């Protein structure tokens, strides 16, 4: 079992990582208190009883609220449904919300926790690799509008994050592999030793070896904690967590969400960022090829599959990215494996020239 601390003054919290990990610091928030366990229909059916038993053993009075699985539940409509559930079960300012699930559930439940009665205690229990290494840590919560993703939200830190690695055993392979894109990203943006280790342990990663995963997930969470501690509200350094995301988000938007899973789109986006980095930032081509090879070796795409999204649509989508200023996308670019720069402006000619590099030949 490993613990990582996120140091944010009176909003500090621990992340517990390991098979069978359970709540520790947040126990006083549960004992004798109303607790609303929020999950989606898939995860509740698989893991709801186990989680409820853990919360009940901690002394909580547990009620459940379930939303349909899928990104469409990350909406104001389901926010309202969950406020109703919180009121129905008598949650007051001493109560607690527990988010059990992937990024959709964590973002939605965190937003409800952060706004219900101006904020009540909140515990994240991520069940996907993507949510463990990214969305459950750092306090970004929110929902989508028909006009775009994550347009409504609050920064609201959980009181504890509990990552029971046993939850990964039932994760479909495609979703698990999608999470590996964010794991590899941490090696590229911050930690060359982590990148070397991932290269040397592809078999253990793919076998979901829990001893190795515990070490890797803890390292990713420590990196995210280091970044968030320096820039909690996303005004500067935190942008580096979006390496590969300018193109990745554009691919998701243009292809229709779900055609590519998030990590798959980010994988292609990292290949694109690697090409830009080589030409604009001196990223050695040997490093770029290592990143592409590692992505491919775990089964992530390094080029478009099937019909390629049209360049004009991708370029337009990049203009709507939150990191774009006056229509000019700002890229996170690598200088070497383990080091990046953020806020980089790149010539329009270069931005367009590497589209061809993403088309499968
Ligand atoms: N997922 C990027 C961030 O938390 O800032």
mmCIF file of C-alpha atoms and ligand atoms in Angstrom:
data_model
loop_
_atom_site.group_PDB
_atom_site.id
_atom_site.type_symbol
_atom_site.label_atom_id
_atom_site.label_comp_id
_atom_site.label_asym_id
_atom_site.label_seq_id
_atom_site.Cartn_x
_atom_site.Cartn_y
_atom_site.Cartn_z
ATOM 1 C CA UNK A 1 0.000 0.000 0.000
ATOM 2 C CA UNK A 2 1.350 3.448 -0.896
ATOM 3 C CA UNK A 3 0.289 6.923 0.219
ATOM 4 C CA UNK A 4 0.883 10.170 -1.665
ATOM 5 C CA UNK A 5 0.121 13.546 -0.036
ATOM 6 C CA UNK A 6 -1.283 16.525 -1.847
ATOM 7 C CA UNK A 7 -0.098 19.561 0.146
ATOM 8 C CA UNK A 8 -2.554 22.421 -0.229
ATOM 9 C CA UNK A 9 -2.635 23.962 3.258
ATOM 10 C CA UNK A 10 -5.997 23.370 4.906
ATOM 11 C CA UNK A 11 -7.163 21.573 1.744
ATOM 12 C CA UNK A 12 -4.398 18.932 1.902
ATOM 13 C CA UNK A 13 -5.298 15.277 1.544
ATOM 14 C CA UNK A 14 -3.879 11.808 1.124
ATOM 15 C CA UNK A 15 -4.136 9.422 -1.824
ATOM 16 C CA UNK A 16 -4.184 5.738 -0.796
ATOM 17 C CA UNK A 17 -3.061 3.325 -3.487
ATOM 18 C CA UNK A 18 -3.088 -0.468 -3.416
ATOM 19 C CA UNK A 19 -5.193 -3.621 -3.710
ATOM 20 C CA UNK A 20 -7.939 -3.355 -1.061
ATOM 21 C CA UNK A 21 -7.118 0.306 -0.241
ATOM 22 C CA UNK A 22 -9.731 1.822 2.084
ATOM 23 C CA UNK A 23 -10.603 5.156 3.675
ATOM 24 C CA UNK A 24 -8.271 6.173 6.531
ATOM 25 C CA UNK A 25 -8.048 9.937 7.135
ATOM 26 C CA UNK A 26 -11.673 10.511 6.177
ATOM 27 C CA UNK A 27 -13.021 8.010 8.739
ATOM 28 C CA UNK A 28 -14.228 10.787 11.084
ATOM 29 C CA UNK A 29 -16.251 12.206 8.165
ATOM 30 C CA UNK A 30 -18.122 8.917 7.925
ATOM 31 C CA UNK A 31 -18.702 7.768 11.509
ATOM 32 C CA UNK A 32 -22.389 8.298 12.318
ATOM 33 C CA UNK A 33 -22.820 10.582 9.271
ATOM 34 C CA UNK A 34 -25.114 10.484 6.256
ATOM 35 C CA UNK A 35 -23.134 9.439 3.216
ATOM 36 C CA UNK A 36 -24.316 9.459 -0.389
ATOM 37 C CA UNK A 37 -22.519 6.890 -2.546
ATOM 38 C CA UNK A 38 -22.690 8.094 -6.166
ATOM 39 C CA UNK A 39 -21.807 5.814 -9.060
ATOM 40 C CA UNK A 40 -22.901 4.888 -12.559
ATOM 41 C CA UNK A 41 -25.065 1.905 -13.443
ATOM 42 C CA UNK A 42 -22.117 -0.293 -14.548
ATOM 43 C CA UNK A 43 -19.796 0.391 -11.627
ATOM 44 C CA UNK A 44 -22.553 0.323 -9.011
ATOM 45 C CA UNK A 45 -23.543 -3.181 -10.166
ATOM 46 C CA UNK A 46 -19.926 -4.388 -10.021
ATOM 47 C CA UNK A 47 -18.462 -2.607 -7.007
ATOM 48 C CA UNK A 48 -21.345 -0.867 -5.176
ATOM 49 C CA UNK A 49 -21.891 -3.583 -2.535
ATOM 50 C CA UNK A 50 -18.191 -3.817 -1.685
ATOM 51 C CA UNK A 51 -17.900 -0.032 -1.364
ATOM 52 C CA UNK A 52 -21.095 0.304 0.650
ATOM 53 C CA UNK A 53 -19.896 -2.422 3.050
ATOM 54 C CA UNK A 54 -16.617 -0.528 3.550
ATOM 55 C CA UNK A 55 -18.461 2.740 4.263
ATOM 56 C CA UNK A 56 -20.964 1.035 6.578
ATOM 57 C CA UNK A 57 -18.114 -0.671 8.461
ATOM 58 C CA UNK A 58 -16.686 2.825 8.973
ATOM 59 C CA UNK A 59 -19.966 3.770 10.668
ATOM 60 C CA UNK A 60 -21.601 5.745 7.858
ATOM 61 C CA UNK A 61 -25.342 5.750 7.177
ATOM 62 C CA UNK A 62 -25.133 4.978 3.465
ATOM 63 C CA UNK A 63 -27.612 5.854 0.693
ATOM 64 C CA UNK A 64 -26.944 5.255 -2.995
ATOM 65 C CA UNK A 65 -27.573 7.394 -6.071
ATOM 66 C CA UNK A 66 -26.926 5.992 -9.533
ATOM 67 C CA UNK A 67 -26.681 7.731 -12.906
ATOM 68 C CA UNK A 68 -26.628 6.004 -16.314
ATOM 69 C CA UNK A 69 -23.142 5.002 -17.470
ATOM 70 C CA UNK A 70 -21.728 7.317 -20.162
ATOM 71 C CA UNK A 71 -20.576 10.891 -20.642
ATOM 72 C CA UNK A 72 -24.151 12.118 -21.253
ATOM 73 C CA UNK A 73 -24.783 11.848 -17.496
ATOM 74 C CA UNK A 74 -22.167 14.540 -16.820
ATOM 75 C CA UNK A 75 -24.844 17.189 -17.191
ATOM 76 C CA UNK A 76 -26.797 19.840 -15.304
ATOM 77 C CA UNK A 77 -29.810 17.531 -15.544
ATOM 78 C CA UNK A 78 -28.082 14.790 -13.525
ATOM 79 C CA UNK A 79 -26.554 17.381 -11.202
ATOM 80 C CA UNK A 80 -30.112 18.361 -10.348
ATOM 81 C CA UNK A 81 -31.147 14.707 -9.930
ATOM 82 C CA UNK A 82 -28.280 14.242 -7.464
ATOM 83 C CA UNK A 83 -29.198 17.403 -5.499
ATOM 84 C CA UNK A 84 -32.683 15.870 -5.167
ATOM 85 C CA UNK A 85 -31.171 12.590 -3.921
ATOM 86 C CA UNK A 86 -29.002 14.471 -1.407
ATOM 87 C CA UNK A 87 -32.059 16.318 -0.059
ATOM 88 C CA UNK A 88 -34.194 13.185 -0.032
ATOM 89 C CA UNK A 89 -31.606 11.354 2.081
ATOM 90 C CA UNK A 90 -31.222 14.277 4.462
ATOM 91 C CA UNK A 91 -27.614 15.217 3.679
ATOM 92 C CA UNK A 92 -26.573 18.241 5.729
ATOM 93 C CA UNK A 93 -23.320 20.194 6.048
ATOM 94 C CA UNK A 94 -21.808 17.390 8.131
ATOM 95 C CA UNK A 95 -22.535 14.763 5.477
ATOM 96 C CA UNK A 96 -20.275 13.273 2.880
ATOM 97 C CA UNK A 97 -20.426 12.351 -0.814
ATOM 98 C CA UNK A 98 -18.405 9.417 -2.137
ATOM 99 C CA UNK A 99 -17.688 9.189 -5.887
ATOM 100 C CA UNK A 100 -17.153 5.583 -7.009
ATOM 101 C CA UNK A 101 -16.284 5.290 -10.697
ATOM 102 C CA UNK A 102 -14.362 6.758 -13.598
ATOM 103 C CA UNK A 103 -13.782 10.390 -14.529
ATOM 104 C CA UNK A 104 -17.406 11.105 -15.405
ATOM 105 C CA UNK A 105 -18.646 10.054 -11.950
ATOM 106 C CA UNK A 106 -15.789 11.821 -10.120
ATOM 107 C CA UNK A 107 -16.308 15.106 -11.992
ATOM 108 C CA UNK A 108 -20.101 15.036 -11.575
ATOM 109 C CA UNK A 109 -20.180 13.905 -7.922
ATOM 110 C CA UNK A 110 -17.372 16.341 -7.073
ATOM 111 C CA UNK A 111 -19.345 19.187 -8.633
ATOM 112 C CA UNK A 112 -22.429 18.206 -6.622
ATOM 113 C CA UNK A 113 -20.334 17.978 -3.425
ATOM 114 C CA UNK A 114 -18.696 21.338 -4.131
ATOM 115 C CA UNK A 115 -21.974 23.185 -4.664
ATOM 116 C CA UNK A 116 -24.581 21.417 -2.470
ATOM 117 C CA UNK A 117 -25.041 23.587 0.658
ATOM 118 C CA UNK A 118 -21.973 25.560 -0.613
ATOM 119 C CA UNK A 119 -19.803 22.472 -0.294
ATOM 120 C CA UNK A 120 -19.811 19.267 1.761
ATOM 121 C CA UNK A 121 -17.086 16.664 2.321
ATOM 122 C CA UNK A 122 -16.166 14.533 -0.656
ATOM 123 C CA UNK A 123 -14.160 11.315 -1.111
ATOM 124 C CA UNK A 124 -12.923 10.136 -4.510
ATOM 125 C CA UNK A 125 -12.793 6.379 -5.157
ATOM 126 C CA UNK A 126 -11.652 6.119 -8.798
ATOM 127 C CA UNK A 127 -12.141 2.761 -10.505
ATOM 128 C CA UNK A 128 -10.446 3.346 -13.887
ATOM 129 C CA UNK A 129 -6.741 3.806 -14.559
ATOM 130 C CA UNK A 130 -7.456 7.141 -16.267
ATOM 131 C CA UNK A 131 -9.321 8.479 -13.231
ATOM 132 C CA UNK A 132 -6.637 7.162 -10.842
ATOM 133 C CA UNK A 133 -3.742 8.919 -12.535
ATOM 134 C CA UNK A 134 -5.549 12.063 -13.613
ATOM 135 C CA UNK A 135 -9.093 13.228 -12.896
ATOM 136 C CA UNK A 136 -9.504 12.083 -9.272
ATOM 137 C CA UNK A 137 -6.477 14.113 -8.139
ATOM 138 C CA UNK A 138 -6.257 17.903 -8.164
ATOM 139 C CA UNK A 139 -9.794 19.087 -7.545
ATOM 140 C CA UNK A 140 -11.153 19.807 -11.006
ATOM 141 C CA UNK A 141 -14.885 19.040 -10.967
ATOM 142 C CA UNK A 142 -17.633 19.939 -13.390
ATOM 143 C CA UNK A 143 -20.200 19.044 -15.990
ATOM 144 C CA UNK A 144 -20.715 19.512 -19.720
ATOM 145 C CA UNK A 145 -23.116 21.824 -21.541
ATOM 146 C CA UNK A 146 -24.573 21.023 -24.980
ATOM 147 C CA UNK A 147 -22.116 23.674 -26.274
ATOM 148 C CA UNK A 148 -19.002 21.923 -24.943
ATOM 149 C CA UNK A 149 -17.273 19.787 -22.350
ATOM 150 C CA UNK A 150 -16.435 20.923 -18.810
ATOM 151 C CA UNK A 151 -17.866 24.405 -19.344
ATOM 152 C CA UNK A 152 -19.355 24.514 -15.821
ATOM 153 C CA UNK A 153 -17.338 23.573 -12.761
ATOM 154 C CA UNK A 154 -15.522 24.423 -9.570
ATOM 155 C CA UNK A 155 -12.103 23.665 -8.130
ATOM 156 C CA UNK A 156 -13.027 21.531 -5.135
ATOM 157 C CA UNK A 157 -10.532 19.231 -3.472
ATOM 158 C CA UNK A 158 -11.568 15.843 -2.081
ATOM 159 C CA UNK A 159 -10.809 14.983 1.571
ATOM 160 C CA UNK A 160 -9.189 11.684 0.593
ATOM 161 C CA UNK A 161 -8.653 9.691 -2.607
ATOM 162 C CA UNK A 162 -8.860 5.910 -2.299
ATOM 163 C CA UNK A 163 -7.553 3.824 -5.204
ATOM 164 C CA UNK A 164 -8.403 0.180 -4.682
ATOM 165 C CA UNK A 165 -6.359 -1.459 -7.435
ATOM 166 C CA UNK A 166 -8.643 -4.503 -7.370
ATOM 167 C CA UNK A 167 -11.153 -2.334 -9.273
ATOM 168 C CA UNK A 168 -8.804 -2.462 -12.282
ATOM 169 C CA UNK A 169 -9.171 -6.243 -12.576
ATOM 170 C CA UNK A 170 -12.612 -5.912 -14.199
ATOM 171 C CA UNK A 171 -11.785 -2.907 -16.407
ATOM 172 C CA UNK A 172 -12.208 -3.698 -20.140
ATOM 173 C CA UNK A 173 -8.844 -3.913 -21.924
ATOM 174 C CA UNK A 174 -9.507 -0.988 -24.239
ATOM 175 C CA UNK A 175 -10.290 1.305 -21.287
ATOM 176 C CA UNK A 176 -7.283 0.099 -19.319
ATOM 177 C CA UNK A 177 -4.952 0.723 -22.274
ATOM 178 C CA UNK A 178 -6.516 4.154 -22.767
ATOM 179 C CA UNK A 179 -5.421 5.008 -19.207
ATOM 180 C CA UNK A 180 -1.851 4.039 -20.055
ATOM 181 C CA UNK A 181 -1.639 7.069 -22.387
ATOM 182 C CA UNK A 182 -1.841 9.406 -19.377
ATOM 183 C CA UNK A 183 0.709 7.251 -17.509
ATOM 184 C CA UNK A 184 3.186 7.548 -20.408
ATOM 185 C CA UNK A 185 2.466 11.293 -20.558
ATOM 186 C CA UNK A 186 3.884 11.731 -17.025
ATOM 187 C CA UNK A 187 7.144 10.142 -18.144
ATOM 188 C CA UNK A 188 7.382 12.516 -21.112
ATOM 189 C CA UNK A 189 6.509 15.720 -19.255
ATOM 190 C CA UNK A 190 8.335 15.203 -15.955
ATOM 191 C CA UNK A 191 10.181 11.992 -15.247
ATOM 192 C CA UNK A 192 12.675 10.330 -17.594
ATOM 193 C CA UNK A 193 13.272 7.538 -15.035
ATOM 194 C CA UNK A 194 9.553 6.710 -15.042
ATOM 195 C CA UNK A 195 9.648 6.634 -18.852
ATOM 196 C CA UNK A 196 12.657 4.238 -18.801
ATOM 197 C CA UNK A 197 10.856 2.028 -16.302
ATOM 198 C CA UNK A 198 7.675 1.902 -18.408
ATOM 199 C CA UNK A 199 9.723 0.932 -21.477
ATOM 200 C CA UNK A 200 11.358 -1.881 -19.521
ATOM 201 C CA UNK A 201 8.114 -3.162 -17.996
ATOM 202 C CA UNK A 202 5.558 -3.237 -20.811
ATOM 203 C CA UNK A 203 4.704 -6.874 -20.037
ATOM 204 C CA UNK A 204 4.002 -6.087 -16.360
ATOM 205 C CA UNK A 205 1.882 -3.098 -17.371
ATOM 206 C CA UNK A 206 -0.181 -5.151 -19.791
ATOM 207 C CA UNK A 207 -0.532 -7.980 -17.252
ATOM 208 C CA UNK A 208 -1.853 -5.402 -14.737
ATOM 209 C CA UNK A 209 0.784 -6.557 -12.255
ATOM 210 C CA UNK A 210 -0.495 -4.917 -9.071
ATOM 211 C CA UNK A 211 2.923 -4.576 -7.457
ATOM 212 C CA UNK A 212 4.227 -2.654 -10.463
ATOM 213 C CA UNK A 213 0.985 -0.721 -10.950
ATOM 214 C CA UNK A 214 1.020 0.441 -7.334
ATOM 215 C CA UNK A 215 4.500 1.904 -7.857
ATOM 216 C CA UNK A 216 3.620 3.491 -11.211
ATOM 217 C CA UNK A 217 0.275 4.962 -10.137
ATOM 218 C CA UNK A 218 1.863 6.379 -6.974
ATOM 219 C CA UNK A 219 4.578 8.016 -9.088
ATOM 220 C CA UNK A 220 2.004 9.530 -11.479
ATOM 221 C CA UNK A 221 -0.040 10.836 -8.531
ATOM 222 C CA UNK A 222 3.090 12.312 -6.930
ATOM 223 C CA UNK A 223 3.892 14.146 -10.170
ATOM 224 C CA UNK A 224 0.335 15.437 -10.430
ATOM 225 C CA UNK A 225 0.482 16.518 -6.762
ATOM 226 C CA UNK A 226 3.787 18.361 -7.378
ATOM 227 C CA UNK A 227 2.234 20.236 -10.301
ATOM 228 C CA UNK A 228 -1.099 21.016 -8.610
ATOM 229 C CA UNK A 229 0.676 22.223 -5.448
ATOM 230 C CA UNK A 230 2.432 24.857 -7.592
ATOM 231 C CA UNK A 231 -0.592 25.844 -9.670
ATOM 232 C CA UNK A 232 -3.837 24.630 -8.142
ATOM 233 C CA UNK A 233 -6.104 26.894 -10.196
ATOM 234 C CA UNK A 234 -4.577 26.214 -13.582
ATOM 235 C CA UNK A 235 -3.019 29.585 -14.326
ATOM 236 C CA UNK A 236 0.376 28.352 -15.593
ATOM 237 C CA UNK A 237 2.392 25.190 -14.900
ATOM 238 C CA UNK A 238 -0.685 22.936 -14.664
ATOM 239 C CA UNK A 239 -0.983 23.311 -18.462
ATOM 240 C CA UNK A 240 1.836 20.758 -18.828
ATOM 241 C CA UNK A 241 -0.627 18.037 -17.812
ATOM 242 C CA UNK A 242 -2.225 18.734 -21.180
ATOM 243 C CA UNK A 243 0.723 17.509 -23.265
ATOM 244 C CA UNK A 244 -0.812 16.005 -26.422
ATOM 245 C CA UNK A 245 -4.259 17.293 -25.463
ATOM 246 C CA UNK A 246 -4.580 20.209 -27.917
ATOM 247 C CA UNK A 247 -4.730 17.783 -30.838
ATOM 248 C CA UNK A 248 -6.209 15.016 -28.644
ATOM 249 C CA UNK A 249 -9.243 17.067 -27.633
ATOM 250 C CA UNK A 250 -9.710 18.146 -31.258
ATOM 251 C CA UNK A 251 -9.712 14.496 -32.394
ATOM 252 C CA UNK A 252 -12.347 13.618 -29.755
ATOM 253 C CA UNK A 253 -14.535 16.557 -30.761
ATOM 254 C CA UNK A 254 -14.312 16.062 -34.525
ATOM 255 C CA UNK A 255 -14.677 12.265 -34.432
ATOM 256 C CA UNK A 256 -17.648 12.415 -32.058
ATOM 257 C CA UNK A 257 -16.927 11.515 -28.440
ATOM 258 C CA UNK A 258 -16.473 7.759 -28.084
ATOM 259 C CA UNK A 259 -15.035 6.985 -31.540
ATOM 260 C CA UNK A 260 -11.638 7.359 -29.869
ATOM 261 C CA UNK A 261 -11.413 6.880 -26.102
ATOM 262 C CA UNK A 262 -9.745 9.817 -24.350
ATOM 263 C CA UNK A 263 -6.380 8.075 -23.988
ATOM 264 C CA UNK A 264 -6.440 6.908 -27.608
ATOM 265 C CA UNK A 265 -6.966 10.477 -28.840
ATOM 266 C CA UNK A 266 -4.257 11.728 -26.442
ATOM 267 C CA UNK A 267 -1.878 9.071 -27.754
ATOM 268 C CA UNK A 268 -2.254 10.383 -31.314
ATOM 269 C CA UNK A 269 -2.041 13.921 -29.886
ATOM 270 C CA UNK A 270 1.278 13.073 -28.203
ATOM 271 C CA UNK A 271 2.675 11.782 -31.513
ATOM 272 C CA UNK A 272 1.627 15.074 -33.099
ATOM 273 C CA UNK A 273 3.104 17.099 -30.207
ATOM 274 C CA UNK A 274 6.316 15.092 -30.622
ATOM 275 C CA UNK A 275 6.632 16.199 -34.248
ATOM 276 C CA UNK A 276 5.962 19.848 -33.347
ATOM 277 C CA UNK A 277 8.419 19.562 -30.455
ATOM 278 C CA UNK A 278 11.142 18.235 -32.747
ATOM 279 C CA UNK A 279 10.751 21.091 -35.199
ATOM 280 C CA UNK A 280 10.021 23.934 -32.771
ATOM 281 C CA UNK A 281 11.810 22.930 -29.558
ATOM 282 C CA UNK A 282 14.748 20.742 -30.548
ATOM 283 C CA UNK A 283 13.156 17.568 -29.144
ATOM 284 C CA UNK A 284 15.609 14.877 -30.323
ATOM 285 C CA UNK A 285 14.087 12.652 -32.980
ATOM 286 C CA UNK A 286 15.385 9.587 -31.113
ATOM 287 C CA UNK A 287 13.315 10.621 -28.059
ATOM 288 C CA UNK A 288 10.256 11.238 -30.219
ATOM 289 C CA UNK A 289 10.560 7.774 -31.750
ATOM 290 C CA UNK A 290 10.902 6.210 -28.287
ATOM 291 C CA UNK A 291 7.643 7.849 -27.190
ATOM 292 C CA UNK A 292 5.808 6.676 -30.319
ATOM 293 C CA UNK A 293 7.231 3.166 -29.879
ATOM 294 C CA UNK A 294 6.176 2.934 -26.232
ATOM 295 C CA UNK A 295 2.642 4.100 -27.068
ATOM 296 C CA UNK A 296 2.420 1.503 -29.843
ATOM 297 C CA UNK A 297 3.881 -1.263 -27.683
ATOM 298 C CA UNK A 298 1.052 -0.995 -25.148
ATOM 299 C CA UNK A 299 -1.528 -1.029 -27.961
ATOM 300 C CA UNK A 300 -2.286 2.686 -28.252
ATOM 301 C CA UNK A 301 -2.848 4.259 -31.694
ATOM 302 C CA UNK A 302 -0.056 6.398 -33.154
ATOM 303 C CA UNK A 303 -2.036 7.384 -36.259
ATOM 304 C CA UNK A 304 -5.698 7.682 -37.225
ATOM 305 C CA UNK A 305 -7.588 4.447 -37.676
ATOM 306 C CA UNK A 306 -10.152 4.271 -40.490
ATOM 307 C CA UNK A 307 -11.107 7.596 -42.072
ATOM 308 C CA UNK A 308 -8.895 10.457 -40.934
ATOM 309 C CA UNK A 309 -10.715 13.516 -39.553
ATOM 310 C CA UNK A 310 -10.406 16.429 -42.004
ATOM 311 C CA UNK A 311 -7.632 18.936 -41.280
ATOM 312 C CA UNK A 312 -9.968 21.981 -41.444
ATOM 313 C CA UNK A 313 -12.257 20.481 -38.812
ATOM 314 C CA UNK A 314 -9.342 19.594 -36.527
ATOM 315 C CA UNK A 315 -7.810 23.052 -36.897
ATOM 316 C CA UNK A 316 -11.158 24.670 -36.119
ATOM 317 C CA UNK A 317 -11.556 22.432 -33.060
ATOM 318 C CA UNK A 318 -8.069 23.382 -31.836
ATOM 319 C CA UNK A 319 -9.177 27.025 -31.911
ATOM 320 C CA UNK A 320 -11.898 26.270 -29.363
ATOM 321 C CA UNK A 321 -9.450 24.608 -26.955
ATOM 322 C CA UNK A 322 -9.428 26.344 -23.561
ATOM 323 C CA UNK A 323 -5.665 26.968 -23.840
ATOM 324 C CA UNK A 324 -6.118 28.858 -27.142
ATOM 325 C CA UNK A 325 -5.590 32.637 -27.017
ATOM 326 C CA UNK A 326 -7.239 34.757 -29.763
ATOM 327 C CA UNK A 327 -7.510 31.748 -32.075
ATOM 328 C CA UNK A 328 -3.814 30.835 -31.699
ATOM 329 C CA UNK A 329 -3.406 27.431 -30.037
ATOM 330 C CA UNK A 330 -0.781 27.256 -27.277
ATOM 331 C CA UNK A 331 1.075 23.977 -27.207
ATOM 332 C CA UNK A 332 2.927 22.074 -24.542
ATOM 333 C CA UNK A 333 6.137 20.951 -26.262
ATOM 334 C CA UNK A 334 8.852 18.554 -25.155
ATOM 335 C CA UNK A 335 12.528 19.511 -25.106
ATOM 336 C CA UNK A 336 13.686 16.065 -24.032
ATOM 337 C CA UNK A 337 11.995 13.054 -22.426
ATOM 338 C CA UNK A 338 11.128 14.266 -18.927
ATOM 339 C CA UNK A 339 10.960 17.970 -19.697
ATOM 340 C CA UNK A 340 8.437 20.232 -21.441
ATOM 341 C CA UNK A 341 7.665 23.898 -22.015
ATOM 342 C CA UNK A 342 4.141 25.302 -22.012
ATOM 343 C CA UNK A 343 2.325 28.188 -23.712
ATOM 344 C CA UNK A 344 4.332 27.661 -26.925
ATOM 345 C CA UNK A 345 3.105 29.378 -30.071
ATOM 346 C CA UNK A 346 3.945 27.502 -33.278
ATOM 347 C CA UNK A 347 3.782 28.792 -36.860
ATOM 348 C CA UNK A 348 0.601 27.984 -38.739
ATOM 349 C CA UNK A 349 2.641 26.262 -41.437
ATOM 350 C CA UNK A 350 4.186 23.877 -38.888
ATOM 351 C CA UNK A 351 0.854 23.199 -37.192
ATOM 352 C CA UNK A 352 -0.601 22.102 -40.514
ATOM 353 C CA UNK A 353 2.451 20.328 -41.881
ATOM 354 C CA UNK A 354 2.346 17.498 -39.311
ATOM 355 C CA UNK A 355 -1.249 16.517 -39.964
ATOM 356 C CA UNK A 356 0.048 14.194 -42.696
ATOM 357 C CA UNK A 357 2.247 12.463 -40.136
ATOM 358 C CA UNK A 358 -0.879 11.189 -38.364
ATOM 359 C CA UNK A 359 -2.429 9.509 -41.385
ATOM 360 C CA UNK A 360 -1.849 5.787 -41.574
ATOM 361 C CA UNK A 361 -0.112 4.752 -44.760
HETATM 362 N N1 LIG B 1 -6.428 16.887 -16.232
HETATM 363 C C1 LIG B 1 -5.615 18.015 -16.182
HETATM 364 C C2 LIG B 1 -5.649 18.729 -14.880
HETATM 365 O O1 LIG B 1 -6.093 18.189 -13.886
HETATM 366 O O2 LIG B 1 -5.257 19.864 -14.825
#
